[in-house]
mmCIF file of C-alpha atoms in Angstrom:
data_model
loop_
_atom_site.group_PDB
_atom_site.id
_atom_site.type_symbol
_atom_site.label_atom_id
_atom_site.label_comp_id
_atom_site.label_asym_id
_atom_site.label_seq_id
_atom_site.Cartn_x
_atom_site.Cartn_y
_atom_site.Cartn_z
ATOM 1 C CA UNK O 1 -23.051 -85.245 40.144
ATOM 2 C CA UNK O 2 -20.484 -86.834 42.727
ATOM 3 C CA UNK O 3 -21.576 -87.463 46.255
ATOM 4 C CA UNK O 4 -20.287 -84.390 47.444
ATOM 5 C CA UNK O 5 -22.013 -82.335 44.904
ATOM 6 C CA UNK O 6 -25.173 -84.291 45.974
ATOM 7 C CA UNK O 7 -24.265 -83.124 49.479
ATOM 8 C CA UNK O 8 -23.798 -79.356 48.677
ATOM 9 C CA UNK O 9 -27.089 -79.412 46.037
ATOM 10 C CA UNK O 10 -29.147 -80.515 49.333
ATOM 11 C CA UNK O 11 -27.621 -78.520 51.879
ATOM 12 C CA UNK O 12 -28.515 -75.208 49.396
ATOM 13 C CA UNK O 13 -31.465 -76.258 49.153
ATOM 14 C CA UNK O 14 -32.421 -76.928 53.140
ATOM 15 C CA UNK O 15 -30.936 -73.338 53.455
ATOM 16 C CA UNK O 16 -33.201 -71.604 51.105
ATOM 17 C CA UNK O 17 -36.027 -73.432 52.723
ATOM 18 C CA UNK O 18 -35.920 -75.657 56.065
ATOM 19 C CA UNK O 19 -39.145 -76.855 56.303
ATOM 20 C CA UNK O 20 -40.157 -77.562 52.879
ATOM 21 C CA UNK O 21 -44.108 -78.368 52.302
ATOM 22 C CA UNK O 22 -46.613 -79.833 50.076
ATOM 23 C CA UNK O 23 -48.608 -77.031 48.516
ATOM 24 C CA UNK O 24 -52.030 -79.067 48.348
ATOM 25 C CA UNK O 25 -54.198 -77.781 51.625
ATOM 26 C CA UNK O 26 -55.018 -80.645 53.901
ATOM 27 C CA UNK O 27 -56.198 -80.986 57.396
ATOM 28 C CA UNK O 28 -56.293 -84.678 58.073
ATOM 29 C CA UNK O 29 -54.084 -87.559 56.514
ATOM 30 C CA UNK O 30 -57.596 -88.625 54.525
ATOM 31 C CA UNK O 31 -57.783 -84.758 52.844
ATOM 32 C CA UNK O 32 -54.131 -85.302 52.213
ATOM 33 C CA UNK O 33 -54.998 -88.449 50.241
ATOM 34 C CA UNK O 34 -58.035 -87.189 48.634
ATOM 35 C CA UNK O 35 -56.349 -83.937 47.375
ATOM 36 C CA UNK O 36 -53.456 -85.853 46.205
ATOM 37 C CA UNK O 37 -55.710 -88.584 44.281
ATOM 38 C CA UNK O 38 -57.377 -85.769 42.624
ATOM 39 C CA UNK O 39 -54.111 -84.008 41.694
ATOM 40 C CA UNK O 40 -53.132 -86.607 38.573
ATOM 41 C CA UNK O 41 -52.824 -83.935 35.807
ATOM 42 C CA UNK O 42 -54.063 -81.397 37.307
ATOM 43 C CA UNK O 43 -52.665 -77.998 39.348
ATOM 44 C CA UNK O 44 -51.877 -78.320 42.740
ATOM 45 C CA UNK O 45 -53.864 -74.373 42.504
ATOM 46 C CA UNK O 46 -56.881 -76.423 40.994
ATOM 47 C CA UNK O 47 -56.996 -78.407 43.330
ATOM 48 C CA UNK O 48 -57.131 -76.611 46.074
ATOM 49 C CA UNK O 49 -59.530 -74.309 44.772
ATOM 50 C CA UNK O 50 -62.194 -77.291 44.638
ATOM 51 C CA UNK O 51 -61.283 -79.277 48.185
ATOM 52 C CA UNK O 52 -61.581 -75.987 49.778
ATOM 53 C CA UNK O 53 -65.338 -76.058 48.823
ATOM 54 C CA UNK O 54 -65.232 -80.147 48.999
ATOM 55 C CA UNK O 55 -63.605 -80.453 52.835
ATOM 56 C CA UNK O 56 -66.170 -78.057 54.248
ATOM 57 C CA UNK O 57 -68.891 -80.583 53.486
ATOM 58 C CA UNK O 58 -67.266 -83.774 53.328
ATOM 59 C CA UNK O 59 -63.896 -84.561 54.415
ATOM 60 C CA UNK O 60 -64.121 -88.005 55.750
ATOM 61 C CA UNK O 61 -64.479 -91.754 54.017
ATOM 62 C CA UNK O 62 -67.904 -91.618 55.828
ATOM 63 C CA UNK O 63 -68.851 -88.217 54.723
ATOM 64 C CA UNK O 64 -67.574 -88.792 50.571
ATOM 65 C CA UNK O 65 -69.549 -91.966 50.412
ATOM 66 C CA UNK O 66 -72.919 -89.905 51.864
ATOM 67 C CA UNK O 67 -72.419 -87.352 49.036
ATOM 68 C CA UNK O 68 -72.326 -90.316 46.015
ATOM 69 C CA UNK O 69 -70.554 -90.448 42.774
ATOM 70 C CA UNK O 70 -72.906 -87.813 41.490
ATOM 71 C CA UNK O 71 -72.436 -85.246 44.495
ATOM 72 C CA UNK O 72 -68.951 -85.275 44.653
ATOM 73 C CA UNK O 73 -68.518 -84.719 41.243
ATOM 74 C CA UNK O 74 -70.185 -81.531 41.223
ATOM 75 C CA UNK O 75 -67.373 -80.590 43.862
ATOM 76 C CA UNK O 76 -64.394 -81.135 42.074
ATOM 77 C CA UNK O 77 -65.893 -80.647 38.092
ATOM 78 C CA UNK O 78 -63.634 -78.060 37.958
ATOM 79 C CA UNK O 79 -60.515 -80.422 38.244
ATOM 80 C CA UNK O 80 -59.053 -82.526 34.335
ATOM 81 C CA UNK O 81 -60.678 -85.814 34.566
ATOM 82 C CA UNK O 82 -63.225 -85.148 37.491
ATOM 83 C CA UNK O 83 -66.137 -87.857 36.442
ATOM 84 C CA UNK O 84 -63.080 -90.881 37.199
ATOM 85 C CA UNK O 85 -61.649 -89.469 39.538
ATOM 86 C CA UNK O 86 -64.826 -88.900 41.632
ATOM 87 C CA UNK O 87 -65.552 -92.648 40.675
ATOM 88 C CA UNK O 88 -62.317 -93.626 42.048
ATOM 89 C CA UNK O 89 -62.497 -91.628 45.480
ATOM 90 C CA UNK O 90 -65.882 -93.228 46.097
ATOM 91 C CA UNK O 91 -64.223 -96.858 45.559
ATOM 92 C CA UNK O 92 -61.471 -95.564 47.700
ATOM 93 C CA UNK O 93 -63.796 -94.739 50.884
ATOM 94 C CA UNK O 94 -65.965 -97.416 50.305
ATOM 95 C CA UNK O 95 -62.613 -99.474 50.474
ATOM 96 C CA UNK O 96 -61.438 -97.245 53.753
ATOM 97 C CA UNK O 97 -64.753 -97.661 55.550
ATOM 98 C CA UNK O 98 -64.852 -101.519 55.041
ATOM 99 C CA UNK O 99 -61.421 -102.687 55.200
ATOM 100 C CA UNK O 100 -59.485 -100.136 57.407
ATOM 101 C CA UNK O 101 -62.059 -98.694 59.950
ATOM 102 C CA UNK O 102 -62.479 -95.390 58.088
ATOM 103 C CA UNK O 103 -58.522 -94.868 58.293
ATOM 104 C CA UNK O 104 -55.895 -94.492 55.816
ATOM 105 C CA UNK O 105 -53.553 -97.179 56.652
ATOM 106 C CA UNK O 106 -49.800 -96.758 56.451
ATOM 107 C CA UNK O 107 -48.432 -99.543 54.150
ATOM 108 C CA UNK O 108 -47.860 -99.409 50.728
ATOM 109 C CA UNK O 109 -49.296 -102.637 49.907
ATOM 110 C CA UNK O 110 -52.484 -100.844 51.486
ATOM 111 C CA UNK O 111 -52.593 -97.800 49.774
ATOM 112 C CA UNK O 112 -51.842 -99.198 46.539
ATOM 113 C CA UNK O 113 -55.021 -101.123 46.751
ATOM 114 C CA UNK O 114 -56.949 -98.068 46.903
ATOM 115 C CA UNK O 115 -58.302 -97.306 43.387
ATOM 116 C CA UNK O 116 -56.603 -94.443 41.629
ATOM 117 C CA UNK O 117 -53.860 -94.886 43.946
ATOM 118 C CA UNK O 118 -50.766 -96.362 42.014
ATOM 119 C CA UNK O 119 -47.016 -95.789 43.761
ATOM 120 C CA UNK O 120 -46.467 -92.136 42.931
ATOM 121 C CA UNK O 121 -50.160 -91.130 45.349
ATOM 122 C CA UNK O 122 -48.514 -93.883 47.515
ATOM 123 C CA UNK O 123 -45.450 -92.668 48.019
ATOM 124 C CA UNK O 124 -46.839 -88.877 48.659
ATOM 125 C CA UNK O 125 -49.255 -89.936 51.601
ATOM 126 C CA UNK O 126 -45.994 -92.542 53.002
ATOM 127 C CA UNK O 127 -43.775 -89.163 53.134
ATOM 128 C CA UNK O 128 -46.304 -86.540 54.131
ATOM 129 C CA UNK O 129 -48.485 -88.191 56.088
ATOM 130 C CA UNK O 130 -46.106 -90.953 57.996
ATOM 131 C CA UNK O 131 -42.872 -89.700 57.418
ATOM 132 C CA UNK O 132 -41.293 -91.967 55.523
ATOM 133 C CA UNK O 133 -38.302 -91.639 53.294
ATOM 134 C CA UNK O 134 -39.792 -92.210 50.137
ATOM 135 C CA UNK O 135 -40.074 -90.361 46.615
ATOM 136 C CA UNK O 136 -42.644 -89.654 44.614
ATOM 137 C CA UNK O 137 -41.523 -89.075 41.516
ATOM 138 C CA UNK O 138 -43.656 -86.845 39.338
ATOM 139 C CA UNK O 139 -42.671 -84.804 35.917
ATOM 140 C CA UNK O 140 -40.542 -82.475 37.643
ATOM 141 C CA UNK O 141 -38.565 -84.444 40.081
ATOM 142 C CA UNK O 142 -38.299 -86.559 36.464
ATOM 143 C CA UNK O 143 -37.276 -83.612 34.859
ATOM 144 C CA UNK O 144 -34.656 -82.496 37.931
ATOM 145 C CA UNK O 145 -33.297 -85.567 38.471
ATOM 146 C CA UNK O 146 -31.996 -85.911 34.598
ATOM 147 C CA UNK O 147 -31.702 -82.439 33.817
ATOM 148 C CA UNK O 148 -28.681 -82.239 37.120
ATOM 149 C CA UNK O 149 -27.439 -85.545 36.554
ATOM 150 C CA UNK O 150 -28.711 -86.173 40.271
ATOM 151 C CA UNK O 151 -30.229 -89.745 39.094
ATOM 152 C CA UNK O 152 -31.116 -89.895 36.044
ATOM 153 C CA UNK O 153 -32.897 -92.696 34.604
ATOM 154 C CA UNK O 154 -35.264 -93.820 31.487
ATOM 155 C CA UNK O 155 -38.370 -94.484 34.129
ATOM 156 C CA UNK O 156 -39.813 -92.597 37.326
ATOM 157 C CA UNK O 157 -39.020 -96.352 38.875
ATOM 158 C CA UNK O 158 -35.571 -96.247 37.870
ATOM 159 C CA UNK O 159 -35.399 -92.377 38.401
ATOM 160 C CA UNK O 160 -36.815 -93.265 41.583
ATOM 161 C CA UNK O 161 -34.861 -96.194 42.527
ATOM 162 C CA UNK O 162 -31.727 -93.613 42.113
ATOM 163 C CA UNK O 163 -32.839 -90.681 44.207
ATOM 164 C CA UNK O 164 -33.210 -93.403 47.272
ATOM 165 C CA UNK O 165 -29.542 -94.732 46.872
ATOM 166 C CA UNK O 166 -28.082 -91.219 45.868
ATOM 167 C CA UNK O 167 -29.542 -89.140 48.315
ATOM 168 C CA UNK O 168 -27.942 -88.763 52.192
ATOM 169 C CA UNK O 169 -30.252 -90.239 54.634
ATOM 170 C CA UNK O 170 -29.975 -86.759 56.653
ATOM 171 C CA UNK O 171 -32.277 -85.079 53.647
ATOM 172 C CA UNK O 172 -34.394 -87.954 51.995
ATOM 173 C CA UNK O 173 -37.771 -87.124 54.275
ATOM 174 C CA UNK O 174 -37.414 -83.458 52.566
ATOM 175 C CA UNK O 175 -35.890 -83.963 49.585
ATOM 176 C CA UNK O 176 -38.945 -84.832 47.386
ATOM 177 C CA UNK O 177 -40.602 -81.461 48.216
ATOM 178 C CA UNK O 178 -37.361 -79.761 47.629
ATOM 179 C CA UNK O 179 -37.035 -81.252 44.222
ATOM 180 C CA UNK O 180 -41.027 -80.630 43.553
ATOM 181 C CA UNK O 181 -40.534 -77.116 44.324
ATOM 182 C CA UNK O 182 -37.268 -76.698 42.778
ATOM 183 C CA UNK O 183 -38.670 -77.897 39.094
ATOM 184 C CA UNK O 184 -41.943 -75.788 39.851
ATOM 185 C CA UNK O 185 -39.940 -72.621 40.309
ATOM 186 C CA UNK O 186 -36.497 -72.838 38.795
ATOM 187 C CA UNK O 187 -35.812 -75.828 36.956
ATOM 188 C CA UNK O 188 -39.085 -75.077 34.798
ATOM 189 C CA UNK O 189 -39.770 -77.784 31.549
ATOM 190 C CA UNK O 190 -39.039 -75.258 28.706
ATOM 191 C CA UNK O 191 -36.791 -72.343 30.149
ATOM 192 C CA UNK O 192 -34.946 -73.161 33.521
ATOM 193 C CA UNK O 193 -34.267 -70.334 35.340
ATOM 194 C CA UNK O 194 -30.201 -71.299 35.038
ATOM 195 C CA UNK O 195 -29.435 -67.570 36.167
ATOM 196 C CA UNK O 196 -30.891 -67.115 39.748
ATOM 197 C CA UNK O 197 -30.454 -70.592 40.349
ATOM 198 C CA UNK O 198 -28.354 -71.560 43.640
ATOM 199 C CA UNK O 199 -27.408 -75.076 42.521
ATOM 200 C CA UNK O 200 -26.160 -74.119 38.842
ATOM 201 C CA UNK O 201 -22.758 -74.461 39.511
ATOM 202 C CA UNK O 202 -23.284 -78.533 41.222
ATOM 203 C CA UNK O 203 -25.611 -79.426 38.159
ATOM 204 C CA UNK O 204 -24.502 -81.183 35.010
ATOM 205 C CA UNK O 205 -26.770 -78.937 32.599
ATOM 206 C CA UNK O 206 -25.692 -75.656 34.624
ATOM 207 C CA UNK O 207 -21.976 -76.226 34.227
ATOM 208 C CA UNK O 208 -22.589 -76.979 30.463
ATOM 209 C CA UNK O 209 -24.299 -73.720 30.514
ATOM 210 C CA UNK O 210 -21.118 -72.336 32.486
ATOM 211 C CA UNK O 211 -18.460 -73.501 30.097
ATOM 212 C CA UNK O 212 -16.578 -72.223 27.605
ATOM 213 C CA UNK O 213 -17.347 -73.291 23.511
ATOM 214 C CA UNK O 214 -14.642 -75.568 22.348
#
């Protein structure tokens, strides 16, 4: 994809939806962090099934911390690797509460001091939560980015590393939801919906698709 392919992919995609959002429920920029710790290989569904009985209770550092390891887990036992994870959030808070006055601080360097939080949970709360142009770059904006030619790359730090040079400045604070979403809906893992798919004619794999057999 040239740059004004890149253009065009983004602009059809802000016109099919301007406001693009994270489909985990939060309240508060700590919910947003617990739900998206809590995601790793799991359903952003799942996950919100659980948090909507965990937030009631306990949605603050303060609040996880009075529950224990033991507490929380029966919260959230209904989320893929929920005994680590629940070992992990506790760190996290305990971390919150004693280093960054119950807040969840706005630095990368921060965040990715938090246990369970490596760059991808980093890079979701820097977007979301601050604003900040980054990209998070799970298995489908993996999956988009190589599939389209957008950026691809061997790595989700070199796939990464692409999408923030590539992409116009005027979409990079949506474009990681765009690209979520897109790969959630359309550009699926094992049958891409190529045939309702607005941007089929600006992607490498849906011009392929397009063209006539030698």
């Amino acid at each position: 994809m040239n740059d004004q392919e890149i253009a065009a992919f983004f602009q059809t995609l802000r016109r099919a939806n301007p406001s693009p959002q994270t489909e985990l429920e939060y309240a508060s920029v700590f919910e947003l962090l617990a739900a998206v710790l809590l995601s790793a290989q799991a359903t952003d569904i799942g996950v919100n099934k659980a948090t909507r009985r965990l937030f009631p209770v306990a949605n603050t550092p303060q609040k996880i911390l009075a529950l224990g390891e033991a507490g929380l887990s029966e919260y959230i036992r209904t989320i893929g690797l929920y005994r680590s994870k629940a070992k992990h959030l506790i760190a996290t808070c305990r971390i919150l509460v004693d280093k960054h006055g119950g807040q969840v601080p706005n630095k990368r360097a921060d965040l990715e001091e938090l246990p369970g939080v490596g760059r991808k949970t980093a890079n979701v709360v820097l977007n979301v939560a601050f604003g900040q142009a980054t990209m998070a770059v799970d298995t489908h904006l993996f999956r988009v980015s190589n599939r389209t030619g957008l950026a691809p790359g061997k790595t989700p730090l070199a796939v990464e590393l692409g999408l923030l040079k590539r992409i116009p400045a005027e979409f990079m604070v949506d474009a990681h939801h765009w690209l979520i979403l897109h790969g959630r809906y359309i550009c699926k893992a094992r049958q891409p919906l190529c045939g309702s798919c607005a941007v089929a004619s600006l992607c490498d794999h849906g011009r392929r698709l397009q063209s006539p057999p030698a």
